[in-house]
CSV table of C-alpha atoms in Angstrom, one decimal:
chain,number,residue,atom,x,y,z
A,22,MET,CA,-146.4,88.6,45.6
A,23,LYS,CA,-142.9,90.0,46.0
A,24,LYS,CA,-141.7,86.5,47.2
A,25,LEU,CA,-143.3,84.9,44.2
A,26,LEU,CA,-141.7,87.4,41.8
A,27,SER,CA,-138.3,86.9,43.5
A,28,PHE,CA,-138.8,83.1,43.2
A,29,LEU,CA,-139.6,83.4,39.5
A,30,PHE,CA,-136.7,85.7,38.9
A,31,LEU,CA,-134.3,83.2,40.6
A,32,LEU,CA,-135.8,80.3,38.7
A,33,GLY,CA,-135.4,82.1,35.4
A,34,LEU,CA,-131.8,83.0,36.3
A,35,THR,CA,-131.0,79.4,37.3
A,36,PHE,CA,-132.5,78.1,34.1
A,37,ASN,CA,-130.5,80.6,32.0
A,38,LEU,CA,-127.3,79.7,33.7
A,39,SER,CA,-127.9,76.0,33.4
A,40,ALA,CA,-128.7,76.5,29.7
A,41,GLN,CA,-125.2,77.9,29.2
A,42,ILE,CA,-123.3,74.9,30.7
A,43,ARG,CA,-120.6,73.8,28.2
A,44,THR,CA,-120.3,70.1,27.4
A,45,ASP,CA,-116.8,69.4,26.0
A,46,LEU,CA,-116.1,66.5,23.7
A,47,ARG,CA,-113.0,64.9,25.1
A,48,LEU,CA,-110.5,64.0,22.4
A,49,PRO,CA,-106.7,63.3,22.2
A,50,GLU,CA,-104.2,65.7,20.7
A,51,LEU,CA,-102.4,64.6,17.6
A,52,ASN,CA,-98.6,65.0,17.6
A,53,GLY,CA,-98.8,68.4,19.1
A,54,TYR,CA,-101.8,69.6,17.1
A,55,LYS,CA,-104.8,70.8,19.1
A,56,VAL,CA,-108.2,69.4,18.0
A,57,LEU,CA,-110.9,72.0,17.4
A,58,LYS,CA,-114.5,71.1,17.1
A,59,CYS,CA,-116.0,73.0,14.2
A,60,ASP,CA,-119.2,73.6,12.2
A,61,PHE,CA,-118.6,75.6,9.1
A,62,HIS,CA,-122.2,75.6,7.7
A,63,ILE,CA,-124.8,77.5,9.8
A,64,HIS,CA,-127.8,79.7,8.9
A,65,THR,CA,-129.6,82.5,10.7
A,66,VAL,CA,-132.6,84.7,10.1
A,67,PHE,CA,-130.4,86.8,7.8
A,68,SER,CA,-131.0,84.1,5.2
A,69,ASP,CA,-133.4,81.2,5.7
A,70,GLY,CA,-132.5,80.2,9.2
A,71,LEU,CA,-135.0,80.6,12.1
A,72,VAL,CA,-132.7,82.0,14.8
A,73,TRP,CA,-130.8,85.2,15.6
A,74,PRO,CA,-127.0,84.9,15.1
A,75,THR,CA,-126.3,85.1,18.9
A,76,VAL,CA,-128.3,81.9,19.4
A,77,ARG,CA,-125.9,80.1,17.1
A,78,VAL,CA,-123.0,81.2,19.3
A,79,ASP,CA,-124.8,80.0,22.5
A,80,GLU,CA,-125.6,76.6,20.9
A,81,ALA,CA,-122.0,76.1,19.9
A,82,TYR,CA,-120.8,77.0,23.3
A,83,ARG,CA,-123.1,74.6,25.1
A,84,GLU,CA,-122.2,71.8,22.7
A,85,GLY,CA,-118.4,72.2,23.2
A,86,LEU,CA,-117.7,73.7,19.7
A,87,ASP,CA,-114.6,75.8,19.3
A,88,VAL,CA,-115.4,77.3,15.9
A,89,ILE,CA,-118.5,78.1,13.8
A,90,ALA,CA,-118.9,79.8,10.4
A,91,ILE,CA,-121.9,81.9,9.8
A,92,SER,CA,-122.7,81.0,6.2
A,93,ASP,CA,-126.0,82.6,5.2
A,94,HIS,CA,-127.2,82.3,1.7
A,95,ILE,CA,-126.3,85.1,-0.8
A,96,GLU,CA,-129.1,84.4,-3.2
A,97,TYR,CA,-131.9,83.2,-0.9
A,98,ARG,CA,-133.2,85.5,1.8
A,99,PRO,CA,-136.8,84.7,2.5
A,100,HIS,CA,-136.9,87.2,5.5
A,101,LYS,CA,-135.5,90.1,3.4
A,102,ASP,CA,-138.8,92.1,3.7
A,103,ASP,CA,-138.4,92.1,7.5
A,104,ILE,CA,-134.6,92.1,7.8
A,105,LYS,CA,-132.8,94.4,5.5
A,106,ALA,CA,-129.0,94.4,6.0
A,107,SER,CA,-125.6,93.8,4.4
A,108,PHE,CA,-124.6,90.2,3.9
A,109,ASN,CA,-121.9,90.8,6.5
A,110,ARG,CA,-124.4,91.7,9.2
A,111,SER,CA,-125.0,88.2,10.7
A,112,TYR,CA,-121.3,87.6,11.1
A,113,ASP,CA,-120.8,91.0,12.7
A,114,ILE,CA,-123.5,90.3,15.3
A,115,ALA,CA,-122.2,86.8,16.1
A,116,GLU,CA,-118.5,87.7,16.2
A,117,LYS,CA,-119.1,90.6,18.6
A,118,TYR,CA,-121.3,88.4,20.9
A,119,ALA,CA,-118.8,85.5,20.8
A,120,LYS,CA,-115.9,87.6,22.3
A,121,GLY,CA,-114.8,86.0,25.6
A,122,LYS,CA,-117.0,82.9,25.1
A,123,GLY,CA,-114.3,80.7,23.7
A,124,VAL,CA,-116.1,80.4,20.3
A,125,THR,CA,-114.3,81.6,17.2
A,126,VAL,CA,-116.7,82.9,14.5
A,127,ILE,CA,-115.5,82.7,10.8
A,128,LYS,CA,-117.0,85.1,8.2
A,129,GLY,CA,-118.5,83.2,5.3
A,130,SER,CA,-121.4,83.0,2.8
A,131,GLU,CA,-123.1,80.3,0.9
A,132,ILE,CA,-123.1,80.7,-2.9
A,133,THR,CA,-126.5,79.2,-3.6
A,134,ARG,CA,-126.9,78.1,-7.3
A,135,SER,CA,-128.8,75.4,-9.1
A,136,MET,CA,-126.9,72.2,-10.2
A,137,PRO,CA,-124.4,72.5,-11.7
A,138,PRO,CA,-122.5,73.7,-9.7
A,139,GLY,CA,-124.9,73.6,-6.8
A,140,HIS,CA,-124.1,75.2,-3.4
A,141,SER,CA,-120.7,76.2,-2.0
A,142,ASN,CA,-119.5,77.9,1.1
A,143,ALA,CA,-116.8,80.5,1.0
A,144,LEU,CA,-115.0,81.0,4.3
A,145,PHE,CA,-112.6,83.7,5.6
A,146,LEU,CA,-114.3,86.4,3.5
A,147,SER,CA,-113.6,90.1,4.1
A,148,ASN,CA,-116.7,91.3,2.3
A,149,CYS,CA,-119.7,89.0,1.7
A,150,ASP,CA,-121.5,91.6,-0.3
A,151,SER,CA,-119.1,91.3,-3.2
A,152,LEU,CA,-120.5,87.8,-3.9
A,153,ASP,CA,-123.9,89.1,-4.8
A,154,THR,CA,-123.7,88.9,-8.5
A,155,PRO,CA,-125.9,87.3,-11.3
A,156,ASN,CA,-123.1,85.1,-12.7
A,157,TYR,CA,-122.0,82.3,-10.4
A,158,MET,CA,-118.4,82.4,-11.7
A,159,ASP,CA,-118.2,86.1,-10.8
A,160,ALA,CA,-119.2,85.1,-7.2
A,161,PHE,CA,-116.5,82.5,-7.1
A,162,ARG,CA,-114.0,85.0,-8.5
A,163,ALA,CA,-114.9,87.5,-5.9
A,164,ALA,CA,-114.4,84.8,-3.2
A,165,LYS,CA,-111.1,83.8,-4.6
A,166,LYS,CA,-109.9,87.4,-4.8
A,167,GLN,CA,-110.5,87.5,-1.0
A,168,LYS,CA,-108.4,84.4,-0.6
A,169,ALA,CA,-111.5,82.4,0.6
A,170,PHE,CA,-111.4,78.7,1.4
A,171,ILE,CA,-114.2,77.3,-0.7
A,172,PHE,CA,-116.0,73.9,-0.4
A,173,TRP,CA,-118.8,72.2,-2.2
A,174,ASN,CA,-121.9,71.7,0.0
A,175,HIS,CA,-124.0,68.5,0.1
A,176,PRO,CA,-123.1,67.2,-3.4
A,177,GLY,CA,-125.6,64.3,-2.9
A,178,TRP,CA,-128.6,66.5,-1.9
A,179,ASP,CA,-131.7,64.9,-3.3
A,180,ALA,CA,-133.2,68.3,-4.3
A,181,GLN,CA,-130.4,68.8,-6.8
A,182,GLN,CA,-129.2,65.3,-7.6
A,183,PRO,CA,-132.2,63.0,-6.9
A,184,ASP,CA,-130.9,59.9,-8.7
A,185,THR,CA,-127.1,59.9,-8.8
A,186,THR,CA,-124.4,62.0,-7.2
A,187,LEU,CA,-122.3,63.2,-10.1
A,188,TRP,CA,-119.2,65.3,-10.6
A,189,TRP,CA,-120.1,67.7,-13.5
A,190,LYS,CA,-117.8,69.4,-15.9
A,191,GLU,CA,-118.5,72.7,-14.0
A,192,HIS,CA,-116.9,71.1,-10.9
A,193,SER,CA,-113.8,70.3,-12.9
A,194,GLU,CA,-113.6,73.9,-14.0
A,195,LEU,CA,-114.0,75.1,-10.4
A,196,PHE,CA,-111.4,72.6,-9.2
A,197,ASP,CA,-108.9,73.3,-11.9
A,198,GLY,CA,-109.3,77.0,-11.5
A,199,GLY,CA,-108.6,76.9,-7.7
A,200,TYR,CA,-112.2,77.6,-6.7
A,201,MET,CA,-112.7,74.3,-4.8
A,202,HIS,CA,-110.6,73.4,-1.8
A,203,GLY,CA,-112.9,70.9,0.0
A,204,ILE,CA,-116.2,69.0,0.0
A,205,GLU,CA,-118.9,68.3,2.6
A,206,VAL,CA,-118.6,64.6,3.1
A,207,VAL,CA,-121.3,64.8,5.8
A,208,ASN,CA,-124.2,67.3,5.8
A,209,GLY,CA,-126.5,66.8,8.8
A,210,ASN,CA,-126.9,63.1,9.1
A,211,ASP,CA,-126.2,62.4,5.5
A,212,TYR,CA,-122.9,60.8,4.5
A,213,SER,CA,-121.7,60.9,0.9
A,214,PRO,CA,-119.4,58.1,-0.1
A,215,GLU,CA,-118.9,59.8,-3.5
A,216,ALA,CA,-117.7,62.9,-1.8
A,217,HIS,CA,-115.4,60.9,0.4
A,218,GLN,CA,-113.8,59.3,-2.6
A,219,TRP,CA,-113.4,62.6,-4.5
A,220,CYS,CA,-111.6,64.1,-1.5
A,221,LEU,CA,-109.2,61.1,-1.5
A,222,ASP,CA,-108.6,61.2,-5.2
A,223,LYS,CA,-108.3,65.0,-5.6
A,224,LYS,CA,-106.7,65.7,-2.3
A,225,LEU,CA,-109.5,67.9,-1.1
A,226,THR,CA,-110.3,68.8,2.5
A,227,MET,CA,-113.1,66.7,4.1
A,228,LEU,CA,-115.8,68.6,6.0
A,229,GLY,CA,-118.9,67.6,8.0
A,230,ASN,CA,-121.4,70.3,9.1
A,231,THR,CA,-125.0,70.7,10.3
A,232,ASP,CA,-126.3,73.1,7.7
A,233,ILE,CA,-128.6,74.0,10.6
A,234,HIS,CA,-131.6,76.2,10.0
A,235,ALA,CA,-133.9,75.5,12.9
A,236,PRO,CA,-132.9,75.7,16.6
A,237,ILE,CA,-130.3,72.9,17.1
A,238,GLN,CA,-132.5,71.0,19.5
A,239,ALA,CA,-135.1,70.6,16.8
A,240,ASP,CA,-132.8,68.4,14.8
A,241,TYR,CA,-130.8,66.6,17.4
A,242,ASP,CA,-132.2,64.9,20.5
A,243,PHE,CA,-129.4,65.5,23.0
A,244,ALA,CA,-131.3,63.7,25.8
A,245,LYS,CA,-130.9,60.5,23.8
A,246,GLY,CA,-127.2,61.1,23.2
A,247,GLU,CA,-127.4,62.5,19.7
A,248,HIS,CA,-124.9,65.1,18.7
A,249,ARG,CA,-124.5,67.5,15.8
A,250,PRO,CA,-121.9,66.5,13.1
A,251,MET,CA,-118.7,68.4,13.2
A,252,THR,CA,-115.4,68.9,11.5
A,253,LEU,CA,-112.5,68.0,13.7
A,254,VAL,CA,-109.6,70.3,12.7
A,255,PHE,CA,-106.0,69.7,13.8
A,256,VAL,CA,-104.4,73.1,14.4
A,257,ARG,CA,-101.1,74.5,15.6
A,258,ASP,CA,-102.9,77.3,17.3
A,259,ASN,CA,-106.5,78.4,17.9
A,260,SER,CA,-106.6,81.4,15.7
A,261,VAL,CA,-108.4,82.3,12.5
A,262,GLN,CA,-105.1,82.0,10.6
A,263,GLY,CA,-104.3,78.7,12.4
A,264,ILE,CA,-107.7,77.3,11.4
A,265,ARG,CA,-107.3,78.4,7.8
A,266,GLU,CA,-103.8,76.8,7.6
A,267,ALA,CA,-105.1,73.5,8.9
A,268,LEU,CA,-108.0,73.5,6.4
A,269,GLU,CA,-105.7,74.4,3.5
A,270,ASN,CA,-103.5,71.4,4.5
A,271,ARG,CA,-106.4,69.0,4.9
A,272,ARG,CA,-105.8,68.3,8.6
A,273,THR,CA,-109.4,67.3,9.3
A,274,VAL,CA,-111.6,64.4,10.0
A,275,VAL,CA,-115.4,64.3,10.3
A,276,TYR,CA,-117.3,63.2,13.3
A,277,PHE,CA,-121.0,62.3,12.9
A,278,GLN,CA,-123.3,59.8,14.7
A,279,ASP,CA,-120.8,57.3,16.1
A,280,LYS,CA,-118.4,57.5,13.1
A,281,ILE,CA,-115.2,59.2,12.1
A,282,VAL,CA,-114.5,59.8,8.4
A,283,GLY,CA,-111.2,61.0,7.1
A,284,GLU,CA,-107.8,60.2,5.6
A,285,GLU,CA,-106.2,57.1,7.0
A,286,GLY,CA,-103.2,58.8,8.5
A,287,TYR,CA,-105.2,61.1,10.7
A,288,VAL,CA,-107.8,58.5,11.6
A,289,LYS,CA,-105.2,56.0,12.6
A,290,GLU,CA,-103.4,58.6,14.8
A,291,LEU,CA,-106.6,59.6,16.4
A,292,PHE,CA,-107.4,55.9,17.2
A,293,GLU,CA,-103.9,55.2,18.6
A,294,ASN,CA,-103.9,58.3,20.8
A,295,SER,CA,-107.4,57.4,22.1
A,296,ILE,CA,-106.6,53.8,23.2
A,297,GLU,CA,-104.3,53.1,26.1
A,298,ILE,CA,-103.0,49.5,26.8
A,299,LEU,CA,-103.4,49.0,30.5
A,300,SER,CA,-101.8,45.5,30.7
A,301,VAL,CA,-100.6,42.6,28.7
A,302,ASP,CA,-100.6,39.2,30.4
A,303,LYS,CA,-99.0,36.4,28.4
A,304,SER,CA,-98.8,32.7,29.2
A,305,GLU,CA,-97.9,29.7,27.1
A,306,LYS,CA,-101.4,29.3,25.7
A,307,ASN,CA,-103.1,32.6,26.3
A,308,VAL,CA,-102.7,36.4,26.0
A,309,ARG,CA,-104.9,38.9,27.7
A,310,ILE,CA,-104.8,42.5,26.6
A,311,VAL,CA,-106.7,45.1,28.6
A,312,LEU,CA,-107.5,48.4,26.8
A,313,ARG,CA,-108.9,51.7,27.9
A,314,ASN,CA,-110.7,54.2,25.8
A,315,LYS,CA,-109.6,57.7,27.0
A,316,THR,CA,-112.1,59.6,24.8
A,317,ASP,CA,-115.8,60.3,24.2
A,318,LEU,CA,-115.6,58.3,21.0
A,319,PRO,CA,-116.7,54.7,20.6
A,320,PHE,CA,-114.6,52.2,18.7
A,321,LYS,CA,-116.2,49.2,17.0
A,322,LEU,CA,-113.8,46.3,16.2
A,323,LYS,CA,-114.4,43.4,13.9
A,324,LYS,CA,-111.9,40.5,13.3
A,325,THR,CA,-110.4,40.2,9.9
A,326,ALA,CA,-108.1,37.6,8.2
A,327,HIS,CA,-105.5,36.2,10.6
A,328,ASP,CA,-103.5,33.2,11.6
A,329,ILE,CA,-106.1,30.5,12.5
A,330,ASN,CA,-103.9,29.5,15.5
A,331,LEU,CA,-104.7,32.8,17.1
A,332,VAL,CA,-108.3,32.4,18.4
A,333,TYR,CA,-110.0,35.7,19.5
A,334,PHE,CA,-113.1,37.8,19.3
A,335,ARG,CA,-115.4,38.4,16.3
A,336,GLU,CA,-116.7,41.9,17.2
A,337,TYR,CA,-116.8,44.2,20.1
A,338,GLU,CA,-117.1,47.8,21.1
A,339,ILE,CA,-114.7,49.8,23.2
A,340,LYS,CA,-117.2,52.3,24.8
A,341,PRO,CA,-116.2,55.9,25.6
A,342,HIS,CA,-114.0,55.9,28.8
A,343,GLY,CA,-114.6,52.2,29.1
A,344,THR,CA,-112.1,49.3,29.4
A,345,HIS,CA,-112.2,46.0,27.4
A,346,ALA,CA,-110.2,42.8,27.6
A,347,ILE,CA,-109.1,40.9,24.5
A,348,ASN,CA,-108.4,37.2,25.2
A,349,ILE,CA,-106.4,35.4,22.6
A,350,LYS,CA,-105.8,31.6,22.7
A,351,LEU,CA,-102.4,30.4,21.3
A,352,ASN,CA,-103.1,27.1,19.6
A,353,ASN,CA,-100.7,24.5,18.2
A,354,GLY,CA,-97.6,25.9,19.9
A,355,VAL,CA,-97.8,29.3,18.2
A,356,LYS,CA,-95.9,31.9,20.2
A,357,SER,CA,-96.6,35.2,18.3
A,358,GLY,CA,-98.6,36.8,15.5
A,359,ASN,CA,-100.9,39.7,14.7
A,360,VAL,CA,-104.3,40.4,16.0
A,361,ASN,CA,-106.0,41.8,13.0
A,362,PHE,CA,-109.2,43.8,12.9
A,363,GLU,CA,-111.2,46.5,11.2
A,364,VAL,CA,-112.4,49.5,13.1
A,365,THR,CA,-115.8,49.6,11.4
A,366,ASN,CA,-116.9,53.1,12.5
A,367,LEU,CA,-113.6,54.8,11.4
A,368,LEU,CA,-114.2,55.2,7.7
A,369,VAL,CA,-111.0,55.7,5.7
A,370,LYS,CA,-112.5,54.8,2.3
A,371,PRO,CA,-116.2,55.0,1.3
A,372,ASN,CA,-118.0,52.8,3.8
A,373,ILE,CA,-114.8,50.9,4.6
A,374,GLY,CA,-113.3,50.9,8.1
A,375,MET,CA,-109.7,51.3,9.0
A,376,GLN,CA,-107.6,48.1,9.1
A,377,TYR,CA,-105.4,47.7,12.2
A,378,SER,CA,-103.0,45.0,13.5
A,379,TYR,CA,-101.6,44.5,17.0
A,380,PRO,CA,-98.5,42.4,17.2
A,381,LEU,CA,-98.3,39.9,20.0
């Protein structure tokens, strides 16, 4: 019996240790900026989530995240008869537990209102309780008073905008008043092209988050290679102030499914720092370029308009940590030109991939 109990103890210990193995997403640095993997929209049992705050920290650690924001609802707390606490409590538990685990926890809350204006997250709060007010503008004023970074959540959510994703006059009032600094371009597995365009037009920060309520494995099948969406933030240093500074200056792109969404400058730099040219062999009639992908991201290329005397691929994928050869035929005595393509999974405009040229 003692041997059996010892075996079960060791089995449980082994399972627990294996459950905490961290899987890092390998990405390049951008001109001296570190890339932090972040999820700024997460729920716990202190609003309508189904897990304790410490579970969110463990999930983030295992999935290689650097930063999470606990953003429990202010106005919606279905477990309040069982869990009575300050709106700050879920952050306090998670932040204390995260110390020494390599995960930074940001204090936030979700201002949960009907449309318009819908739901918004306020980050870097000092006191979440002050947002508990009947008038939604008073909640935004309380967040602004704390110098919060505020973004509009899931603008295309069917429950609030079932037919068309609209920008209401209330959003103009929030934007003009300095109460909106970003928008969720991706929420869960839902990408909003309207939000993408608004961010480009209005110079708002792009974010992509899970809005997770259930245990993370209930929504993403990691065994099949699925991953949670995340905001990639380009920071000077991994501190709360460094994260805030990067968000305020729009140094983000969104990673979801096999896609990157963001402003063209950052997306292009991410691509160029991810791909290494191993060799270029050129003869009178042919050029062979061998590329290597140094990251965990895939890159899907599609030929675009080009000199017809340069004959090369239609489409292909450079797989994570894989190599790929591009063979170009030089017809009719042509000696040089541009290999032009669209990286179809790097979205720099709504549903439009990044254009790229490689000179021969």
